[in-house]
Amino acid sequence: MTSRVPSVRPAPGLRPARRRTLVGLVLALVAALAPTGGSPAQAAPVLLSQGRPATASSTENAGTPASAAVDGNTGTRWASAFSDPQWLQVDLGARATISQVTLVWEGAYARAFQIQTSDDGSAWTTVASTTTGTGGTQNLTVTGAGRYVRMYGTARATGYGYSLWEFQVYGETGGTTPTCGSANAAQGRPATASSTENAGTPASAAVDGNTGTRWASLAADPQWLQVDLGSSRSICRVVLRWEAAHARAFQIQTSADGSAWSTAWSTTTGPGGVQSLDLTATGRYLRVYGTARATGYGYSLWELEVNVTGTDVPPVEPTDPRNPNLGPNTFVFDPSTPTATIQSRLNTLFTQQETNQFGPQRYAVLFKPGTYTADVNLGFFTQVAGLGMSPDDVNLNGHVRVEAFWMGGNATQNFWRSAENLSVTLPAGTSVERWAVSQAAPYRRMHLRGAQNQIQLWNGGDGWSSGGLMADTKIDGTVVSGSQQQWYSRNSEFGAWTGSVWNMVFQGVTGAPPPNFPNPSHTVIAQTPQVREKPFLYVDGTGEYRVFVPALRANSAGTSWYGKTPAGSSLSLSEFYVVRPGTSAATINAALAQGRHLLFTPGVHHVSEPIQINRANTVVLGLGLATIQPDNGTAAMRVADVDGVKVAGVMFEAGTVNSPVLMEVGPAGSAASHAANPTSLHDVFFRIGGPGVGRASTTLTVNSDNVIGDHMWLWRADHGDGVGWAANTADTGLTVNGDDVTMYGLFVEHYQKYQTVWNGNGGRTYFYQNEMPYDPPNQGAWMNGATRGYAAYKVADGVTSHQAWGLGSYCYFNVDPSVVADRAIEAPTNPNVRFTNMVTVSLGGVGTINRVINNAGGTANAGTQVVYLTTNS
């Protein structure tokens, strides 16, 4: 369809010379729009405004109405009152993409004006502007969209009003009303500044997606920070995360060329902190222009975030399955790599990570199939893994170990590390491997060779350790638990086991000791009713990277791999989107919408909106304990109520702005059955506080039915930075609303109300480890109505069926040792609600747990620090 050319008719009082000039300009416009013989034919833009409803800020008289500017008649005109500002607006009837606006001025024209678009006739976006209007016929090429378009005049060129013979809008109709997106269009874009305080505070630090780095200016006024968005964008929101040195007076400005700036927002009373500013502006460049500092220092921004309208996101890059980009913190070795090179890298990582409990660094060390000589000493946030289909495809002659010498032998803080899918042959003359760990340190799908060898779960006599997991693992020799306080072993094969402190649970383990609770405190369950092992990355015989997804197993015992072919499916890494730090949540969600799975590389991944898993059977796999942190109080991940989602090897970190929940599996009210293909969570960990303030009301909510949890630690920090009763606030660790949910190896600690709340029927927990909050300031601050404190494990009163085996709850009320928790477990009295083998401990006699479950069981306090109870019936 071609545009209509308006007819030219003489207007009253118009001189013939002026009329001829007008005709020439219109014909020139038509010629400019017509395709030439030397160029491919293209569809001309459509005239959308003619005959559409028009309104104006004013009219000079009844003979110059707004409608006269859109009637296709250049002999009629709209004219305004003789004042500034004035506007003329046309309703296109539907949203349109605008490409051209033509203004045919009468003698009374605008020296300064803007062309603006709107979807509702209220909020306007400027798509073109000038302060040097020439009058006559102005043909403006624009990029914008909206249902409404207006000319907004701010300065007249004559003493009369504004007067337009015709106001013509060209483009294409269609599209939906855009919303203000949550993706940060500024992240990773080029940034410049008027100055920097030093080399450690560059402009780029304010757009790197890391709220732990910042831009800082010199201590002078004015100063500015500018970001190039790459193309003209419709800007709807700017979020400023100020460091303490913030602006009292500043402007948000936009520009098409980085030279001429328009002010979109301003204040002289800036409060600092996090400022979320809703505005309407258009530009390729955006800058924060500070004119008055609030402190004696310069201006300092942790992060500048820019949200835009529309749905455009960066393209989702493909993944080369033979040469994937796994990020700078993933190290892949093959048998041709010199041993010295491997050992040097391992030593460097351990030196950096041995005590780096709360730093942002994350690492994965991966070995392709073959034989190596290496001493792997794992520090914090380091994963070592083999890339074979079987653990025996990769053999390390040496060690894969964890020590606790950095804390004088005390391993109770040896968290966040993992060993997976490897076999280990100890050096000649050595018969002891050490895995001195506590929470979130899985030893999974491993093979320690040699019946004469042993693996110690503590530091060898000089300190305690406090909880861990072995799963799908074969130990040819003996597991020695020593001073390890509690441990969960599942679907493994041991030559032997020796040792016990408070709570040792064995499930589906061949070679487990005989059941004998409480002395020794061995809970033995012969089989695992239904479980899926953790998905893992491997390299096939052609050199292609793939992810193996193990199948569900029913009523199983022993490993899934030793002496057998594992059942399951294999996915090429080409089906995955590889997520590296700095990738926006919008891009991640775009990849998911395209049907991709996710592989998170080592690092801290900041998101400004939830990662939304909507497709059944999606796999989310993390390397190097990849960590996802919401920056603005949203959830970090939401999983739809669909079959078979697998989330594995990922840690969720609360941000400084409180999140209602960090992860949600199924929306509220989920009711579909997933019995044949449940969603499963493997080595999924949560942290609230520690590196700094973190807040979340609830950490994990499970609304879907039939979900499987396979080793999870939900932790409100009791030490580190940003820790305190009023600092890292968090009510509840785990809330289960779905039916028939099963948890294997569940660790929940230090929350301020109930640690775990179970509202669904048919739930089962195999091994539960809990510490109550250390830091209630006094009893009055920690009351549940008339009840002293909150239970560590709460089964709702309306639940009619629930079972749990091997539960431990401990207290250490070090702020006020007189604090009492009335009970560790609360559950309805019902023959189908059964608890087997429970223990409460007053650590060092600091604080009291009055009863084990409901009103049963003794009191754990300074007099009797450990209390056992075998059943609630």
mmCIF file of C-alpha atoms in Angstrom, residues 271-598:
data_model
loop_
_atom_site.group_PDB
_atom_site.id
_atom_site.type_symbol
_atom_site.label_atom_id
_atom_site.label_comp_id
_atom_site.label_asym_id
_atom_site.label_seq_id
_atom_site.Cartn_x
_atom_site.Cartn_y
_atom_site.Cartn_z
ATOM 1 C CA PRO A 271 18.393 10.502 49.451
ATOM 2 C CA GLY A 272 21.089 8.060 48.278
ATOM 3 C CA GLY A 273 20.647 4.326 48.802
ATOM 4 C CA VAL A 274 18.757 2.567 46.026
ATOM 5 C CA GLN A 275 16.731 4.943 43.873
ATOM 6 C CA SER A 276 14.309 3.531 41.317
ATOM 7 C CA LEU A 277 13.247 6.352 38.995
ATOM 8 C CA ASP A 278 10.331 5.915 36.590
ATOM 9 C CA LEU A 279 10.666 8.204 33.590
ATOM 10 C CA THR A 280 9.945 8.481 29.889
ATOM 11 C CA ALA A 281 12.840 9.289 27.584
ATOM 12 C CA THR A 282 14.544 8.180 24.396
ATOM 13 C CA GLY A 283 18.224 8.051 23.577
ATOM 14 C CA ARG A 284 21.242 5.974 22.776
ATOM 15 C CA TYR A 285 23.258 7.579 25.557
ATOM 16 C CA LEU A 286 22.211 8.040 29.172
ATOM 17 C CA ARG A 287 24.112 9.838 31.874
ATOM 18 C CA VAL A 288 23.830 10.672 35.534
ATOM 19 C CA TYR A 289 24.876 14.315 35.867
ATOM 20 C CA GLY A 290 25.674 15.244 39.455
ATOM 21 C CA THR A 291 25.687 18.935 40.451
ATOM 22 C CA ALA A 292 25.837 18.750 44.250
ATOM 23 C CA ARG A 293 27.403 16.048 46.422
ATOM 24 C CA ALA A 294 25.831 14.887 49.671
ATOM 25 C CA THR A 295 29.216 14.242 51.318
ATOM 26 C CA GLY A 296 32.722 15.615 51.189
ATOM 27 C CA TYR A 297 33.710 12.759 48.904
ATOM 28 C CA GLY A 298 32.983 12.396 45.209
ATOM 29 C CA TYR A 299 30.050 10.607 43.589
ATOM 30 C CA SER A 300 30.019 6.822 43.946
ATOM 31 C CA LEU A 301 27.667 4.294 42.308
ATOM 32 C CA TRP A 302 27.715 0.554 42.883
ATOM 33 C CA GLU A 303 25.476 0.090 39.865
ATOM 34 C CA LEU A 304 23.581 2.049 37.216
ATOM 35 C CA GLU A 305 20.680 0.078 35.761
ATOM 36 C CA VAL A 306 18.588 1.147 32.785
ATOM 37 C CA ASN A 307 15.249 -0.488 31.927
ATOM 38 C CA VAL A 308 13.650 -0.031 28.521
ATOM 39 C CA THR A 309 10.284 -0.730 26.954
ATOM 40 C CA GLY A 310 9.910 -3.466 24.416
ATOM 41 C CA THR A 311 10.866 -7.085 24.381
ATOM 42 C CA ASP A 312 14.216 -6.908 22.628
ATOM 43 C CA VAL A 313 16.995 -8.872 24.310
ATOM 44 C CA PRO A 314 20.493 -9.672 23.132
ATOM 45 C CA PRO A 315 20.619 -12.687 20.813
ATOM 46 C CA VAL A 316 21.051 -16.051 22.511
ATOM 47 C CA GLU A 317 24.404 -17.354 21.355
ATOM 48 C CA PRO A 318 24.733 -20.977 20.207
ATOM 49 C CA THR A 319 26.905 -23.452 22.082
ATOM 50 C CA ASP A 320 29.664 -25.341 20.301
ATOM 51 C CA PRO A 321 29.521 -28.791 21.958
ATOM 52 C CA ARG A 322 33.129 -29.561 21.019
ATOM 53 C CA ASN A 323 34.646 -26.295 22.130
ATOM 54 C CA PRO A 324 32.256 -24.648 24.595
ATOM 55 C CA ASN A 325 33.125 -21.401 26.349
ATOM 56 C CA LEU A 326 32.856 -22.468 29.993
ATOM 57 C CA GLY A 327 34.137 -19.157 31.303
ATOM 58 C CA PRO A 328 37.503 -18.095 32.712
ATOM 59 C CA ASN A 329 37.088 -19.991 35.991
ATOM 60 C CA THR A 330 36.663 -23.457 34.494
ATOM 61 C CA PHE A 331 39.877 -25.401 33.899
ATOM 62 C CA VAL A 332 39.732 -28.502 31.697
ATOM 63 C CA PHE A 333 42.653 -30.918 31.644
ATOM 64 C CA ASP A 334 43.341 -33.916 29.409
ATOM 65 C CA PRO A 335 45.982 -36.637 29.749
ATOM 66 C CA SER A 336 48.395 -34.670 27.547
ATOM 67 C CA THR A 337 48.473 -31.738 30.000
ATOM 68 C CA PRO A 338 51.811 -31.768 31.865
ATOM 69 C CA THR A 339 51.495 -32.923 35.451
ATOM 70 C CA ALA A 340 53.384 -29.858 36.653
ATOM 71 C CA THR A 341 50.889 -27.583 34.918
ATOM 72 C CA ILE A 342 47.954 -29.342 36.538
ATOM 73 C CA GLN A 343 49.521 -29.319 39.996
ATOM 74 C CA SER A 344 50.516 -25.671 39.728
ATOM 75 C CA ARG A 345 46.931 -24.709 38.916
ATOM 76 C CA LEU A 346 45.572 -26.824 41.774
ATOM 77 C CA ASN A 347 48.039 -25.305 44.230
ATOM 78 C CA THR A 348 47.195 -21.766 43.142
ATOM 79 C CA LEU A 349 43.480 -22.367 43.540
ATOM 80 C CA PHE A 350 43.878 -23.916 46.978
ATOM 81 C CA THR A 351 46.099 -21.093 48.211
ATOM 82 C CA GLN A 352 43.458 -18.572 47.119
ATOM 83 C CA GLN A 353 40.425 -20.528 48.295
ATOM 84 C CA GLU A 354 41.586 -22.238 51.496
ATOM 85 C CA THR A 355 40.074 -19.529 53.703
ATOM 86 C CA ASN A 356 37.970 -17.665 51.098
ATOM 87 C CA GLN A 357 34.666 -18.539 52.702
ATOM 88 C CA PHE A 358 32.693 -15.490 51.616
ATOM 89 C CA GLY A 359 34.463 -14.247 48.496
ATOM 90 C CA PRO A 360 32.773 -14.165 45.065
ATOM 91 C CA GLN A 361 35.351 -16.433 43.379
ATOM 92 C CA ARG A 362 34.076 -19.793 42.064
ATOM 93 C CA TYR A 363 36.071 -22.500 40.245
ATOM 94 C CA ALA A 364 35.609 -25.831 38.472
ATOM 95 C CA VAL A 365 38.483 -28.192 37.665
ATOM 96 C CA LEU A 366 37.484 -30.846 35.128
ATOM 97 C CA PHE A 367 39.447 -33.897 33.946
ATOM 98 C CA LYS A 368 38.772 -35.589 30.628
ATOM 99 C CA PRO A 369 38.926 -39.410 30.610
ATOM 100 C CA GLY A 370 42.388 -40.740 31.333
ATOM 101 C CA THR A 371 44.938 -41.240 34.112
ATOM 102 C CA TYR A 372 46.592 -38.395 36.024
ATOM 103 C CA THR A 373 48.905 -37.817 38.940
ATOM 104 C CA ALA A 374 47.599 -35.017 41.128
ATOM 105 C CA ASP A 375 47.096 -33.923 44.722
ATOM 106 C CA VAL A 376 43.728 -32.151 44.778
ATOM 107 C CA ASN A 377 43.332 -30.211 48.028
ATOM 108 C CA LEU A 378 39.964 -28.466 47.817
ATOM 109 C CA GLY A 379 39.289 -25.039 49.268
ATOM 110 C CA PHE A 380 36.049 -23.087 49.323
ATOM 111 C CA PHE A 381 33.873 -22.854 46.215
ATOM 112 C CA THR A 382 35.921 -25.301 44.195
ATOM 113 C CA GLN A 383 34.541 -28.307 42.346
ATOM 114 C CA VAL A 384 36.680 -31.123 41.008
ATOM 115 C CA ALA A 385 34.994 -33.536 38.611
ATOM 116 C CA GLY A 386 35.719 -36.144 35.988
ATOM 117 C CA LEU A 387 34.313 -35.912 32.476
ATOM 118 C CA GLY A 388 33.792 -39.617 31.936
ATOM 119 C CA MET A 389 30.576 -41.611 31.765
ATOM 120 C CA SER A 390 31.841 -43.635 34.723
ATOM 121 C CA PRO A 391 33.957 -42.476 37.680
ATOM 122 C CA ASP A 392 36.465 -45.113 36.670
ATOM 123 C CA ASP A 393 37.003 -43.365 33.307
ATOM 124 C CA VAL A 394 39.130 -40.785 35.139
ATOM 125 C CA ASN A 395 41.680 -41.988 37.669
ATOM 126 C CA LEU A 396 43.776 -39.668 39.821
ATOM 127 C CA ASN A 397 46.896 -41.188 41.326
ATOM 128 C CA GLY A 398 47.154 -39.038 44.406
ATOM 129 C CA HIS A 399 44.494 -37.414 46.579
ATOM 130 C CA VAL A 400 41.149 -35.653 46.400
ATOM 131 C CA ARG A 401 41.002 -34.306 49.927
ATOM 132 C CA VAL A 402 39.756 -31.630 52.307
ATOM 133 C CA GLU A 403 41.733 -30.562 55.361
ATOM 134 C CA ALA A 404 40.906 -28.197 58.224
ATOM 135 C CA PHE A 405 44.333 -26.883 59.200
ATOM 136 C CA TRP A 406 43.246 -23.319 58.420
ATOM 137 C CA MET A 407 41.006 -23.528 61.522
ATOM 138 C CA GLY A 408 43.409 -25.494 63.670
ATOM 139 C CA GLY A 409 41.829 -28.794 62.695
ATOM 140 C CA ASN A 410 38.243 -27.679 63.295
ATOM 141 C CA ALA A 411 36.284 -28.630 60.161
ATOM 142 C CA THR A 412 32.881 -27.279 61.244
ATOM 143 C CA GLN A 413 33.183 -24.446 58.687
ATOM 144 C CA ASN A 414 34.494 -26.495 55.770
ATOM 145 C CA PHE A 415 31.521 -25.777 53.498
ATOM 146 C CA TRP A 416 30.850 -25.274 49.754
ATOM 147 C CA ARG A 417 33.067 -27.588 47.707
ATOM 148 C CA SER A 418 32.553 -30.888 45.909
ATOM 149 C CA ALA A 419 34.216 -33.943 44.387
ATOM 150 C CA GLU A 420 32.324 -35.823 41.677
ATOM 151 C CA ASN A 421 32.670 -38.566 39.077
ATOM 152 C CA LEU A 422 36.298 -39.535 39.770
ATOM 153 C CA SER A 423 38.255 -42.538 40.941
ATOM 154 C CA VAL A 424 41.228 -42.051 43.261
ATOM 155 C CA THR A 425 44.225 -44.322 43.785
ATOM 156 C CA LEU A 426 46.215 -43.277 46.839
ATOM 157 C CA PRO A 427 50.002 -42.974 46.519
ATOM 158 C CA ALA A 428 52.125 -45.953 47.492
ATOM 159 C CA GLY A 429 52.730 -46.071 51.237
ATOM 160 C CA THR A 430 49.561 -44.078 51.968
ATOM 161 C CA SER A 431 46.326 -45.614 53.172
ATOM 162 C CA VAL A 432 44.362 -42.602 54.430
ATOM 163 C CA GLU A 433 42.255 -40.099 52.508
ATOM 164 C CA ARG A 434 40.748 -37.173 54.401
ATOM 165 C CA TRP A 435 37.387 -35.562 53.649
ATOM 166 C CA ALA A 436 36.991 -33.289 56.682
ATOM 167 C CA VAL A 437 33.865 -31.339 55.783
ATOM 168 C CA SER A 438 30.581 -30.072 57.085
ATOM 169 C CA GLN A 439 27.561 -28.856 55.093
ATOM 170 C CA ALA A 440 27.307 -28.374 51.300
ATOM 171 C CA ALA A 441 30.365 -30.492 50.489
ATOM 172 C CA PRO A 442 29.143 -33.570 48.589
ATOM 173 C CA TYR A 443 31.350 -36.552 47.835
ATOM 174 C CA ARG A 444 29.219 -37.861 44.983
ATOM 175 C CA ARG A 445 29.695 -40.558 42.345
ATOM 176 C CA MET A 446 33.239 -41.198 43.569
ATOM 177 C CA HIS A 447 35.388 -44.320 43.784
ATOM 178 C CA LEU A 448 38.156 -44.582 46.377
ATOM 179 C CA ARG A 449 40.141 -47.621 45.267
ATOM 180 C CA GLY A 450 41.873 -50.144 47.502
ATOM 181 C CA ALA A 451 40.333 -52.346 50.167
ATOM 182 C CA GLN A 452 43.215 -51.498 52.523
ATOM 183 C CA ASN A 453 42.457 -47.760 52.419
ATOM 184 C CA GLN A 454 40.220 -45.630 54.586
ATOM 185 C CA ILE A 455 38.591 -42.238 54.206
ATOM 186 C CA GLN A 456 38.348 -40.079 57.320
ATOM 187 C CA LEU A 457 35.414 -37.691 57.704
ATOM 188 C CA TRP A 458 37.194 -35.420 60.167
ATOM 189 C CA ASN A 459 40.659 -33.913 60.490
ATOM 190 C CA GLY A 460 42.203 -36.869 62.211
ATOM 191 C CA GLY A 461 41.734 -36.293 65.907
ATOM 192 C CA ASP A 462 42.250 -32.551 66.279
ATOM 193 C CA GLY A 463 38.783 -31.125 65.685
ATOM 194 C CA TRP A 464 35.121 -31.641 64.935
ATOM 195 C CA SER A 465 33.277 -31.771 61.649
ATOM 196 C CA SER A 466 29.545 -31.347 61.292
ATOM 197 C CA GLY A 467 27.618 -33.072 58.563
ATOM 198 C CA GLY A 468 27.998 -34.171 54.983
ATOM 199 C CA LEU A 469 26.922 -36.455 52.175
ATOM 200 C CA MET A 470 28.154 -39.475 50.280
ATOM 201 C CA ALA A 471 25.949 -40.533 47.377
ATOM 202 C CA ASP A 472 26.341 -42.971 44.476
ATOM 203 C CA THR A 473 29.863 -43.629 45.777
ATOM 204 C CA LYS A 474 32.032 -46.737 46.157
ATOM 205 C CA ILE A 475 34.606 -46.939 48.952
ATOM 206 C CA ASP A 476 36.571 -50.174 48.583
ATOM 207 C CA GLY A 477 37.956 -49.856 52.093
ATOM 208 C CA THR A 478 36.585 -48.305 55.292
ATOM 209 C CA VAL A 479 34.789 -45.059 56.075
ATOM 210 C CA VAL A 480 35.909 -43.731 59.455
ATOM 211 C CA SER A 481 33.607 -41.038 60.798
ATOM 212 C CA GLY A 482 35.679 -40.166 63.895
ATOM 213 C CA SER A 483 34.424 -36.907 65.440
ATOM 214 C CA GLN A 484 32.015 -36.236 62.573
ATOM 215 C CA GLN A 485 28.783 -35.280 64.330
ATOM 216 C CA GLN A 486 26.263 -36.405 61.696
ATOM 217 C CA TRP A 487 26.379 -37.846 58.208
ATOM 218 C CA TYR A 488 24.023 -39.038 55.478
ATOM 219 C CA SER A 489 25.056 -41.833 53.077
ATOM 220 C CA ARG A 490 22.792 -42.866 50.199
ATOM 221 C CA ASN A 491 22.997 -45.505 47.465
ATOM 222 C CA SER A 492 26.656 -46.266 48.037
ATOM 223 C CA GLU A 493 28.905 -49.293 48.532
ATOM 224 C CA PHE A 494 31.318 -49.434 51.480
ATOM 225 C CA GLY A 495 33.857 -52.039 52.424
ATOM 226 C CA ALA A 496 33.064 -51.110 56.034
ATOM 227 C CA TRP A 497 31.999 -48.215 58.262
ATOM 228 C CA THR A 498 33.193 -47.372 61.742
ATOM 229 C CA GLY A 499 32.237 -44.577 64.097
ATOM 230 C CA SER A 500 29.264 -42.597 65.357
ATOM 231 C CA VAL A 501 28.518 -39.405 67.255
ATOM 232 C CA TRP A 502 24.907 -38.147 67.140
ATOM 233 C CA ASN A 503 23.130 -39.026 63.901
ATOM 234 C CA MET A 504 24.422 -41.314 61.151
ATOM 235 C CA VAL A 505 21.877 -42.317 58.496
ATOM 236 C CA PHE A 506 22.477 -44.979 55.819
ATOM 237 C CA GLN A 507 19.982 -45.513 53.008
ATOM 238 C CA GLY A 508 20.364 -47.991 50.175
ATOM 239 C CA VAL A 509 23.983 -48.559 51.261
ATOM 240 C CA THR A 510 25.649 -51.931 50.897
ATOM 241 C CA GLY A 511 28.261 -52.386 53.603
ATOM 242 C CA ALA A 512 26.386 -50.168 56.056
ATOM 243 C CA PRO A 513 26.719 -51.036 59.748
ATOM 244 C CA PRO A 514 23.782 -52.766 61.424
ATOM 245 C CA PRO A 515 20.946 -50.538 62.672
ATOM 246 C CA ASN A 516 21.479 -49.577 66.291
ATOM 247 C CA PHE A 517 20.041 -46.334 67.623
ATOM 248 C CA PRO A 518 21.000 -44.528 69.789
ATOM 249 C CA ASN A 519 24.233 -46.253 70.750
ATOM 250 C CA PRO A 520 25.790 -46.191 68.247
ATOM 251 C CA SER A 521 23.418 -43.754 66.524
ATOM 252 C CA HIS A 522 23.069 -45.681 63.265
ATOM 253 C CA THR A 523 19.766 -45.408 61.369
ATOM 254 C CA VAL A 524 19.718 -47.880 58.473
ATOM 255 C CA ILE A 525 17.095 -47.923 55.730
ATOM 256 C CA ALA A 526 17.578 -50.792 53.304
ATOM 257 C CA GLN A 527 16.353 -49.127 50.126
ATOM 258 C CA THR A 528 15.726 -45.758 48.554
ATOM 259 C CA PRO A 529 12.099 -45.736 47.389
ATOM 260 C CA GLN A 530 12.461 -43.346 44.423
ATOM 261 C CA VAL A 531 15.449 -41.250 43.421
ATOM 262 C CA ARG A 532 17.171 -39.777 40.391
ATOM 263 C CA GLU A 533 20.927 -39.239 40.585
ATOM 264 C CA LYS A 534 22.372 -35.829 39.797
ATOM 265 C CA PRO A 535 22.912 -34.936 36.105
ATOM 266 C CA PHE A 536 26.566 -34.550 35.133
ATOM 267 C CA LEU A 537 28.743 -33.184 32.344
ATOM 268 C CA TYR A 538 30.881 -35.620 30.339
ATOM 269 C CA VAL A 539 32.818 -35.897 27.084
ATOM 270 C CA ASP A 540 31.905 -38.727 24.726
ATOM 271 C CA GLY A 541 34.229 -40.751 22.507
ATOM 272 C CA THR A 542 34.028 -38.192 19.687
ATOM 273 C CA GLY A 543 35.087 -35.296 21.913
ATOM 274 C CA GLU A 544 31.610 -33.806 22.213
ATOM 275 C CA TYR A 545 30.504 -32.393 25.575
ATOM 276 C CA ARG A 546 27.205 -33.846 26.734
ATOM 277 C CA VAL A 547 25.062 -33.915 29.886
ATOM 278 C CA PHE A 548 23.868 -37.263 31.180
ATOM 279 C CA VAL A 549 20.497 -37.239 32.952
ATOM 280 C CA PRO A 550 20.087 -40.384 35.079
ATOM 281 C CA ALA A 551 16.734 -42.132 35.078
ATOM 282 C CA LEU A 552 14.522 -42.583 38.098
ATOM 283 C CA ARG A 553 15.299 -45.632 40.197
ATOM 284 C CA ALA A 554 12.782 -47.349 42.447
ATOM 285 C CA ASN A 555 13.547 -49.312 45.635
ATOM 286 C CA SER A 556 17.272 -49.160 44.913
ATOM 287 C CA ALA A 557 20.460 -49.956 46.794
ATOM 288 C CA GLY A 558 24.087 -49.527 45.800
ATOM 289 C CA THR A 559 25.537 -47.250 43.139
ATOM 290 C CA SER A 560 23.968 -46.547 39.756
ATOM 291 C CA TRP A 561 27.197 -47.203 37.828
ATOM 292 C CA TYR A 562 29.561 -49.796 39.348
ATOM 293 C CA GLY A 563 29.328 -53.026 37.360
ATOM 294 C CA LYS A 564 26.307 -51.812 35.415
ATOM 295 C CA THR A 565 25.299 -49.464 32.620
ATOM 296 C CA PRO A 566 23.556 -46.376 34.020
ATOM 297 C CA ALA A 567 20.018 -45.840 32.787
ATOM 298 C CA GLY A 568 19.089 -42.388 31.555
ATOM 299 C CA SER A 569 19.309 -40.013 28.630
ATOM 300 C CA SER A 570 22.101 -37.951 27.108
ATOM 301 C CA LEU A 571 21.840 -34.351 25.899
ATOM 302 C CA SER A 572 24.329 -32.599 23.633
ATOM 303 C CA LEU A 573 25.733 -29.415 25.093
ATOM 304 C CA SER A 574 24.484 -27.731 21.918
ATOM 305 C CA GLU A 575 21.041 -27.979 23.524
ATOM 306 C CA PHE A 576 22.250 -25.851 26.455
ATOM 307 C CA TYR A 577 22.723 -22.138 26.835
ATOM 308 C CA VAL A 578 26.004 -21.553 28.655
ATOM 309 C CA VAL A 579 25.411 -18.799 31.216
ATOM 310 C CA ARG A 580 28.455 -16.736 32.150
ATOM 311 C CA PRO A 581 28.491 -14.028 34.838
ATOM 312 C CA GLY A 582 27.078 -10.766 33.533
ATOM 313 C CA THR A 583 24.322 -12.435 31.478
ATOM 314 C CA SER A 584 20.972 -10.769 32.128
ATOM 315 C CA ALA A 585 17.946 -12.681 33.377
ATOM 316 C CA ALA A 586 16.100 -11.524 30.237
ATOM 317 C CA THR A 587 18.666 -13.294 28.054
ATOM 318 C CA ILE A 588 18.531 -16.420 30.222
ATOM 319 C CA ASN A 589 14.735 -16.460 29.992
ATOM 320 C CA ALA A 590 14.925 -15.914 26.225
ATOM 321 C CA ALA A 591 17.158 -18.990 25.961
ATOM 322 C CA LEU A 592 14.692 -20.998 28.034
ATOM 323 C CA ALA A 593 11.841 -19.798 25.832
ATOM 324 C CA GLN A 594 13.755 -21.162 22.834
ATOM 325 C CA GLY A 595 13.829 -24.602 24.446
ATOM 326 C CA ARG A 596 17.408 -24.490 25.700
ATOM 327 C CA HIS A 597 18.671 -26.044 28.931
ATOM 328 C CA LEU A 598 21.042 -24.023 31.144
#
